[in-house]
Amino acid sequence: MHTRMGNSNQTNKLIQLFIIAVDFVVLCVLLYFVTDAIPKSGSWDEEKERAFLIVCIFAFIISKYFFPSVIHERMVGAGDILRRSVMFVMTQTLLSYLMLRAIRFLSRIGWHLFVMGLVMLVVIILLRFIERWMVKKLRQSGYNTRTVTFVGSDSELSHLYHKLTSNTTFGYRVRSIYGDIDAPLPLLPSLGEGSGVGRVGGGGTVSDFKNLLTRPEDLRLGDELYLCVSRSERELIERTVSLCQHKMIKFYYVPTAEEKLNLQPIFIDDMEVMAAYSSPLEEPLNRMLKRLADILLSVLFLMPTALLLPFIAIIIKCQSPGPLFFRQRRTGLGGREFYCYKFRSMHVNADADRLQATKDDPRTFPFGTFMRKTNIDELPQFWNVLLGTMSIVGPRPHMLAHTEQYDKLIDKYMVRHFVKPGVTGWAQVKGFRGETRELWQMEERVEHDIWYIQHWSFWLDIRIIWMTIKSLFKKNANAY
């Protein structure tokens, strides 16, 4: 086991070194072309050319130290890969410029470094996703994997099992499972035939695992162990932790569904307490950053909207008499009401404030259906963003009737109003958009909204915007 863990770590180091080498080659190639493009670079003497190259390479080393690649890590998403790539190239470019200015490098190279940074960013991002694909193929072949053992029968452990094994890029392989087959939500049947899961120690129940703790030499646990039992089984938890420490196995405790608390740790001075809700957007600096981005992007989107406005107005008026804009009171930040604006996509009707749009809804007219499917009807909401009643990214605002209805049915429903509602959101890009015929659909939407609030970052907003743009070019069954 120790050898296997060592091999896995060694492979990770080799992956990191490979990525550093590829990035360095990219830098050198770009420096070669940039040097030729800089005016009067042909008159540089050898010392000046050497100084230029040394500064750029030194900036590369510093940037790589602070923003190393995370391609080799297992539970890493596209958003984090993109964020680190952007920060790496930005730091590299800015440091190069500042250090060249500091040594009084007189040639005007600012714009050339900027262009080099843009080209390098595009190349690095493309390389990152190619490299991630290569790592996935490597792990699918059985290399650079981690073997894990699960102990417990709770549904939380079943969810974790599927999370770790559903994506082959993560490189997790199940070594053993000790779970009770007659549990309410058993883990074992979910594996199916031919799963390749090793069953160690006979029966493979939690009781078997307890018995085998007295004979640790008979246990083959792999690289990581996840234990999901009640906190009342303190002795079992402590003995398992001690065994994992002795065998150099990473130990993780998973709270059972019954004991799991949806609370967030926060600090009052040096004391940790648990709060029902916390968000990075409680920080004034983060709110200011998000507001600045909202203003810039809303202006950017409103300019083409103004150009399209006359054509949209003519078509709407020809197909359906009534106002150009649909204005509806919805629930916003802090539960306060505000008017949300859209291009009108339905005939004027008395049910607009209480009934959602449905598939083949008779209230829509042809161009209205087209606008809804392409999200053109949402463009006026950028005016809401500019006014400050909405944000580009956030939980979608609901009509007042739905707020009143779902507040009674879903305990955490009102938490989504701790931040401004958005034109797009995490729930929408994850597929939870459109009509909510059943309660579970709204519950999933609320869960995703709360996750976004608790995990907000500037890079998460960029990722959601990018995923929204991509979705515009895909057919969505829920868009009507």
Coordinates of C-alpha atoms in Angstrom, one line a residue, residues 39 53 144 207 214 294 304 329 350 355 368 417 456-457 463 478:
P39 CA 10.7 47.7 -32.9
L53 CA 14.8 37.0 -21.5
N144 CA -2.2 7.3 -11.0
S207 CA -19.7 -5.8 12.2
T214 CA -8.6 -6.7 16.3
D294 CA -22.6 43.9 -12.9
P304 CA -26.9 45.6 -28.6
R329 CA -43.5 42.2 -9.3
A350 CA -55.1 37.6 -16.3
L355 CA -49.2 30.6 -13.6
G368 CA -42.7 35.1 -28.1
H417 CA -33.1 36.0 -1.0
W456 CA -19.7 32.5 -4.3
S457 CA -16.5 33.7 -5.9
R463 CA -17.9 30.1 -15.0
N478 CA -37.1 23.0 -20.4

